[in-house]
Coordinates of C-alpha atoms in Angstrom, one line a residue:
Y1 CA 42.8 -27.2 1.6
K2 CA 46.7 -27.7 0.4
S3 CA 45.5 -31.0 -1.5
F4 CA 42.3 -29.8 -3.1
S5 CA 44.3 -26.6 -4.0
R6 CA 47.0 -28.8 -6.2
A7 CA 44.1 -30.4 -8.0
M8 CA 42.3 -27.4 -9.0
L9 CA 45.2 -25.1 -9.7
S10 CA 45.7 -27.7 -12.7
S11 CA 42.5 -26.5 -14.5
I12 CA 41.9 -23.1 -13.1
N13 CA 43.7 -20.2 -12.2
H14 CA 44.5 -19.1 -8.4
V15 CA 41.7 -16.3 -8.5
R16 CA 38.9 -18.7 -9.3
L17 CA 40.1 -21.0 -6.3
Q18 CA 39.8 -18.1 -3.9
C19 CA 36.1 -17.4 -5.3
L20 CA 35.2 -21.1 -5.1
F21 CA 36.8 -20.9 -1.2
F22 CA 34.7 -17.6 -0.8
L23 CA 31.1 -19.6 -2.3
M24 CA 31.8 -22.7 -0.2
H25 CA 32.5 -21.1 3.4
R26 CA 31.2 -17.7 3.6
R27 CA 28.6 -17.2 6.2
P28 CA 25.2 -15.5 4.6
T29 CA 23.9 -12.5 5.5
R30 CA 20.5 -10.5 6.3
S31 CA 21.4 -7.8 3.1
T32 CA 21.9 -11.0 0.9
L33 CA 19.6 -13.1 1.3
S34 CA 16.0 -13.6 3.2
S35 CA 17.4 -17.1 5.3
S36 CA 20.2 -18.4 6.1
S37 CA 18.9 -21.7 4.4
A38 CA 18.2 -20.1 1.5
A39 CA 21.9 -19.0 1.1
S40 CA 22.8 -21.9 1.5
D41 CA 20.8 -23.1 -1.5
V42 CA 22.0 -20.5 -3.8
Y43 CA 25.9 -20.3 -2.7
K44 CA 25.7 -24.2 -3.5
R45 CA 23.7 -23.8 -7.1
Q46 CA 26.6 -21.0 -7.8
Y47 CA 29.3 -23.2 -6.6
Q48 CA 27.9 -25.9 -8.7
R49 CA 27.3 -23.7 -12.0
R50 CA 31.3 -22.4 -12.0
V51 CA 32.5 -25.9 -11.3
R52 CA 30.4 -27.2 -14.2
G53 CA 32.1 -24.6 -16.3
F54 CA 29.1 -22.0 -16.9
P55 CA 30.7 -18.8 -17.6
D56 CA 27.5 -16.4 -17.3
L57 CA 27.7 -16.2 -14.0
D58 CA 30.2 -13.3 -12.8
M59 CA 31.7 -14.2 -9.7
A60 CA 32.8 -10.8 -8.9
D61 CA 29.2 -10.0 -8.7
V62 CA 28.7 -12.5 -6.4
M63 CA 31.2 -11.6 -4.0
A64 CA 30.0 -8.1 -4.2
N65 CA 26.5 -9.3 -3.2
K66 CA 24.9 -8.5 -6.5
V67 CA 23.7 -11.7 -7.7
V68 CA 20.9 -12.3 -4.9
F69 CA 19.0 -15.1 -6.2
T70 CA 19.2 -17.8 -8.7
E71 CA 17.5 -20.8 -10.0
G72 CA 16.0 -22.7 -13.3
G73 CA 18.3 -20.5 -15.5
V74 CA 17.1 -17.3 -13.6
L75 CA 18.8 -14.7 -12.1
V76 CA 18.4 -11.5 -9.9
E77 CA 20.8 -8.8 -9.6
H78 CA 20.0 -6.2 -6.8
P79 CA 22.9 -4.1 -5.5
S80 CA 22.6 -3.1 -1.8
E81 CA 21.3 -0.1 -1.0
S82 CA 19.7 0.2 -4.9
P83 CA 16.2 0.5 -5.5
V84 CA 16.5 -1.3 -9.1
A85 CA 16.9 -4.6 -9.2
T86 CA 17.6 -6.9 -12.5
L87 CA 15.8 -10.2 -13.3
W88 CA 17.7 -11.9 -15.9
L89 CA 16.6 -14.9 -18.4
D90 CA 20.1 -16.6 -18.0
R91 CA 19.9 -19.1 -20.6
P92 CA 21.2 -17.9 -23.9
N93 CA 22.4 -20.4 -25.4
K94 CA 18.6 -22.0 -25.5
L95 CA 17.7 -18.2 -26.4
N96 CA 15.9 -17.7 -23.0
S97 CA 13.3 -20.4 -23.8
L98 CA 11.1 -20.9 -21.1
T99 CA 11.4 -24.7 -19.4
P100 CA 8.8 -25.4 -16.8
A101 CA 12.1 -24.8 -14.3
A102 CA 12.9 -21.6 -15.8
I103 CA 8.7 -20.6 -15.3
M104 CA 9.4 -21.7 -11.8
G105 CA 12.3 -19.8 -11.3
I106 CA 10.7 -16.5 -12.7
I107 CA 7.3 -17.4 -10.3
R108 CA 10.0 -17.7 -7.1
A109 CA 11.8 -14.8 -8.3
C110 CA 9.0 -12.6 -7.9
D111 CA 8.2 -13.9 -4.4
F112 CA 11.4 -13.2 -3.7
L113 CA 11.6 -9.8 -4.7
N114 CA 8.1 -9.3 -3.2
N115 CA 10.1 -9.6 0.3
R116 CA 12.7 -6.9 -0.5
P117 CA 10.8 -3.9 0.0
A118 CA 14.2 -2.0 -1.3
A119 CA 14.0 -3.3 -5.0
R120 CA 10.8 -0.8 -6.1
V121 CA 11.9 -1.2 -9.7
V122 CA 12.7 -4.3 -11.2
V123 CA 14.3 -4.6 -14.7
L124 CA 13.2 -8.0 -17.1
R125 CA 16.0 -8.9 -19.1
G126 CA 17.6 -11.6 -21.5
R127 CA 20.8 -12.4 -21.8
G128 CA 22.5 -13.0 -25.4
R129 CA 20.6 -12.0 -28.4
L130 CA 17.1 -12.4 -27.8
F131 CA 15.1 -11.5 -25.0
C132 CA 12.9 -14.4 -25.2
A133 CA 12.0 -17.2 -27.5
G134 CA 9.0 -18.3 -25.7
A135 CA 8.1 -22.0 -24.2
D136 CA 10.7 -24.7 -24.5
V137 CA 8.4 -27.3 -26.3
R138 CA 10.5 -30.3 -25.9
S139 CA 10.3 -29.4 -22.0
L140 CA 6.9 -28.6 -21.9
N141 CA 5.4 -31.7 -24.0
A142 CA 7.8 -33.7 -21.1
M143 CA 5.9 -32.3 -18.5
M144 CA 2.8 -33.0 -19.8
A145 CA 3.2 -36.7 -20.4
E146 CA 4.6 -37.0 -16.6
A147 CA 1.0 -35.3 -15.9
A148 CA -1.2 -37.7 -18.5
Q149 CA 0.9 -40.5 -16.8
A150 CA -0.1 -39.1 -12.9
G151 CA -4.2 -38.7 -14.5
I152 CA -3.9 -35.0 -14.7
P153 CA -5.2 -33.1 -18.0
A154 CA -1.8 -32.5 -19.8
G155 CA -2.8 -29.5 -21.5
R156 CA -4.6 -28.0 -18.5
R157 CA -1.1 -28.0 -16.4
A158 CA 0.6 -26.3 -19.0
S159 CA -1.8 -23.7 -19.3
Q160 CA -1.7 -22.9 -15.5
L161 CA 1.8 -23.0 -15.5
G162 CA 2.1 -20.0 -17.8
R163 CA -1.2 -18.4 -16.6
R164 CA 0.7 -18.7 -12.8
L165 CA 4.0 -17.1 -14.8
I166 CA 2.2 -14.0 -16.5
R167 CA 0.1 -13.4 -13.3
A168 CA 3.2 -13.5 -10.8
V169 CA 4.9 -11.2 -13.1
E170 CA 1.9 -8.3 -13.7
T171 CA 1.4 -8.2 -9.6
L172 CA 4.9 -8.1 -8.7
E173 CA 4.9 -5.2 -6.1
A174 CA 7.3 -3.7 -8.1
V175 CA 7.4 -1.7 -11.1
T176 CA 8.6 -3.7 -14.0
V177 CA 10.4 -2.8 -17.1
A178 CA 10.8 -5.0 -20.2
A179 CA 14.1 -4.6 -22.0
V180 CA 13.5 -6.6 -25.3
Q181 CA 16.4 -7.1 -28.0
G182 CA 16.4 -9.4 -30.7
G183 CA 13.1 -10.6 -30.2
A184 CA 9.9 -11.5 -27.8
I185 CA 8.2 -14.5 -29.4
G186 CA 5.0 -16.6 -28.0
G187 CA 5.2 -16.7 -24.3
G188 CA 8.0 -14.2 -24.2
F189 CA 5.9 -11.8 -26.0
G190 CA 3.2 -12.3 -23.0
L191 CA 5.8 -12.1 -20.6
M192 CA 6.7 -8.6 -22.2
L193 CA 2.9 -7.9 -22.0
A194 CA 2.9 -8.4 -18.5
C195 CA 5.4 -5.7 -17.9
D196 CA 4.4 -2.6 -16.5
F197 CA 6.6 -0.6 -19.1
R198 CA 8.4 -1.9 -22.2
I199 CA 11.3 -0.6 -24.5
V200 CA 12.0 -2.7 -27.5
E201 CA 15.1 -2.4 -30.2
Q202 CA 13.9 -1.3 -33.6
D203 CA 14.7 -4.9 -35.0
A204 CA 13.3 -6.6 -32.7
R205 CA 10.6 -9.6 -33.4
L206 CA 7.2 -9.2 -31.9
L207 CA 5.2 -12.7 -32.9
M208 CA 2.5 -14.7 -31.5
P209 CA 3.1 -17.9 -33.7
E210 CA 0.8 -20.1 -32.1
A211 CA -2.1 -20.5 -34.5
K212 CA 0.6 -21.1 -37.2
L213 CA 1.8 -23.6 -35.3
G214 CA -1.6 -25.2 -34.5
M215 CA -2.3 -24.1 -31.1
A216 CA -4.5 -21.8 -29.4
L217 CA -2.9 -18.9 -27.7
T218 CA -3.6 -19.6 -23.6
W219 CA -1.5 -18.4 -20.6
G220 CA -4.8 -15.7 -20.5
L221 CA -3.0 -13.6 -23.2
T222 CA -5.7 -13.5 -25.1
A223 CA -7.8 -11.1 -22.7
K224 CA -4.5 -9.4 -21.7
L225 CA -4.0 -8.4 -26.1
V226 CA -8.0 -7.0 -26.4
S227 CA -7.1 -5.4 -23.0
E228 CA -4.3 -3.7 -24.4
V229 CA -5.3 -2.8 -27.9
G230 CA -8.7 -3.7 -28.4
A231 CA -10.2 -7.1 -30.4
P232 CA -9.9 -6.2 -33.7
R233 CA -5.9 -5.4 -33.6
A234 CA -5.8 -8.4 -30.9
K235 CA -7.0 -10.8 -33.5
Q236 CA -4.6 -9.6 -36.2
I237 CA -2.1 -10.5 -33.3
V238 CA -3.3 -13.9 -32.8
M239 CA -5.0 -15.3 -35.7
L240 CA -2.8 -14.0 -38.2
A241 CA 0.3 -14.7 -36.5
N242 CA 2.5 -12.4 -38.3
N243 CA 5.5 -10.6 -37.1
L244 CA 4.4 -7.2 -35.4
P245 CA 7.2 -4.4 -36.5
P246 CA 8.4 -2.6 -33.0
Q247 CA 7.3 1.1 -34.5
Q248 CA 3.6 -0.2 -35.4
A249 CA 3.1 -1.7 -32.1
F250 CA 4.7 1.9 -30.6
E251 CA 1.8 3.2 -32.5
W252 CA -0.5 0.8 -31.1
G253 CA 0.6 1.0 -27.6
L254 CA 2.1 -1.9 -26.6
V255 CA 5.3 -0.7 -26.1
H256 CA 6.6 2.5 -24.6
A257 CA 9.6 3.2 -26.7
V258 CA 11.5 2.0 -29.5
V259 CA 15.2 2.5 -29.6
G260 CA 18.1 1.8 -32.3
D261 CA 20.5 -0.6 -31.0
S262 CA 21.4 -2.6 -27.2
S263 CA 23.6 0.6 -26.0
E264 CA 20.4 3.0 -27.0
L265 CA 18.5 0.2 -25.3
D266 CA 20.7 0.1 -21.9
R267 CA 20.6 3.7 -21.9
T268 CA 16.9 4.4 -22.2
V269 CA 16.5 1.7 -19.5
F270 CA 18.7 2.9 -16.9
E271 CA 16.9 6.3 -17.3
M272 CA 13.3 4.8 -17.0
A273 CA 14.5 2.8 -14.1
Q274 CA 16.2 5.5 -12.5
E275 CA 13.2 8.2 -13.0
L276 CA 10.8 5.5 -11.6
A277 CA 12.7 5.1 -8.5
D278 CA 12.8 8.7 -7.8
V279 CA 8.9 8.6 -7.3
R280 CA 8.0 8.4 -3.4
E281 CA 8.1 5.1 -2.6
G282 CA 4.2 4.8 -1.3
V283 CA 2.7 7.0 -4.4
L284 CA 4.4 4.3 -6.7
H285 CA 3.4 1.4 -4.8
M286 CA -0.3 3.0 -4.7
C287 CA -0.1 3.5 -8.7
K288 CA 1.0 -0.3 -9.2
A289 CA -1.8 -1.5 -7.2
Q290 CA -4.7 0.8 -8.9
F291 CA -3.4 -0.3 -12.2
V292 CA -3.4 -4.4 -11.3
A293 CA -6.9 -4.0 -9.9
V294 CA -8.4 -2.1 -12.9
S295 CA -6.8 -5.0 -15.1
Y296 CA -8.5 -7.6 -13.6
T297 CA -11.6 -5.8 -13.2
H298 CA -13.1 -6.9 -16.4
L299 CA -12.2 -10.4 -16.0
R300 CA -13.9 -11.0 -12.6
A301 CA -17.0 -9.5 -13.9
H302 CA -17.9 -12.5 -15.6
E303 CA -16.5 -14.7 -12.9
T304 CA -18.6 -17.5 -12.0
P305 CA -19.2 -18.7 -8.3
E306 CA -17.1 -21.4 -8.5
H307 CA -14.1 -19.4 -10.0
L308 CA -14.5 -16.8 -7.5
V309 CA -14.4 -19.2 -4.4
C310 CA -11.0 -20.9 -5.9
R311 CA -9.3 -17.7 -6.4
L312 CA -10.2 -16.3 -3.4
L313 CA -8.9 -19.7 -1.6
L314 CA -5.6 -18.9 -3.7
E315 CA -5.2 -15.7 -2.9
K316 CA -5.4 -16.6 0.9
K317 CA -2.8 -18.9 0.4
K318 CA -0.7 -16.7 -1.4
M319 CA -1.0 -14.1 1.4
K320 CA -0.2 -16.5 3.9
H321 CA 3.1 -17.7 2.0
N322 CA 4.2 -14.2 1.7
E323 CA 3.4 -13.4 5.6
N324 CA 5.6 -17.0 6.6
N325 CA 8.5 -15.4 4.1
R326 CA 8.4 -12.4 5.8
S327 CA 8.7 -14.0 9.2
N328 CA 11.6 -15.8 8.4
I329 CA 13.5 -12.3 7.8

């Protein structure tokens, strides 16, 4: 430790050094993570992020058992004994764009939260000045090129990944609240729609630009929009691909509240999350399950037998995966 300390003290102060030793040698607890192996991986990634100079991870939060999950530019904060968790898109320098790694990070964060019954409300937020700028086109193109080389239809691979993302957020057992600052564009718009409640700053940009970029809207978002606002308004959002003012989105029923600035956004989100957390746990869970079932009823009414079999097999696999995760707690 002495030789290591002399080398490290030349670049960082003594307090940060103590944090590094804490993360490298702290024994994981059940209240922090679902399994000891998962704890080891998380602490290793958190230690690597600090060494590489990432300033966005607050080490005090880690030491206070507040940060419980991190992967692919996604963080989950859940203070012990709190009914409210926060899922952060943590790539502010890239406007929280969705890379394949970030999408998988969100999907796995949702699985992680489903195994934390104490988290009854999840707030979805983005670091920096923008909630989410949508899909990271460069990284998705790279993923599709790899898929094409492996003989997998590239477009299908990207579409399936996006569908998994939307489905994971929609079917999260906890009630979700999207706090949108700056803007929600493309896939970010879809991520907002996947949440149960949506609170948006009055100056935020809400936009589905795919049509103007020469792409069809995928990820199952067309059906989602039709179910939310009806076909005529959904066509206006998708085909014209113009910015949708937050006040108009509120009048159409797409968002639940429009606020003035970031401080008002924080206050409104906090009040809504606390109000939801005060609802009796079983009642809140049952209400969420009913709304999820209703949202998929109109899609399943037109399901072919082949799609039905595939869906049932996937749901069975997911249930088995969740049971295995619970058995490790």
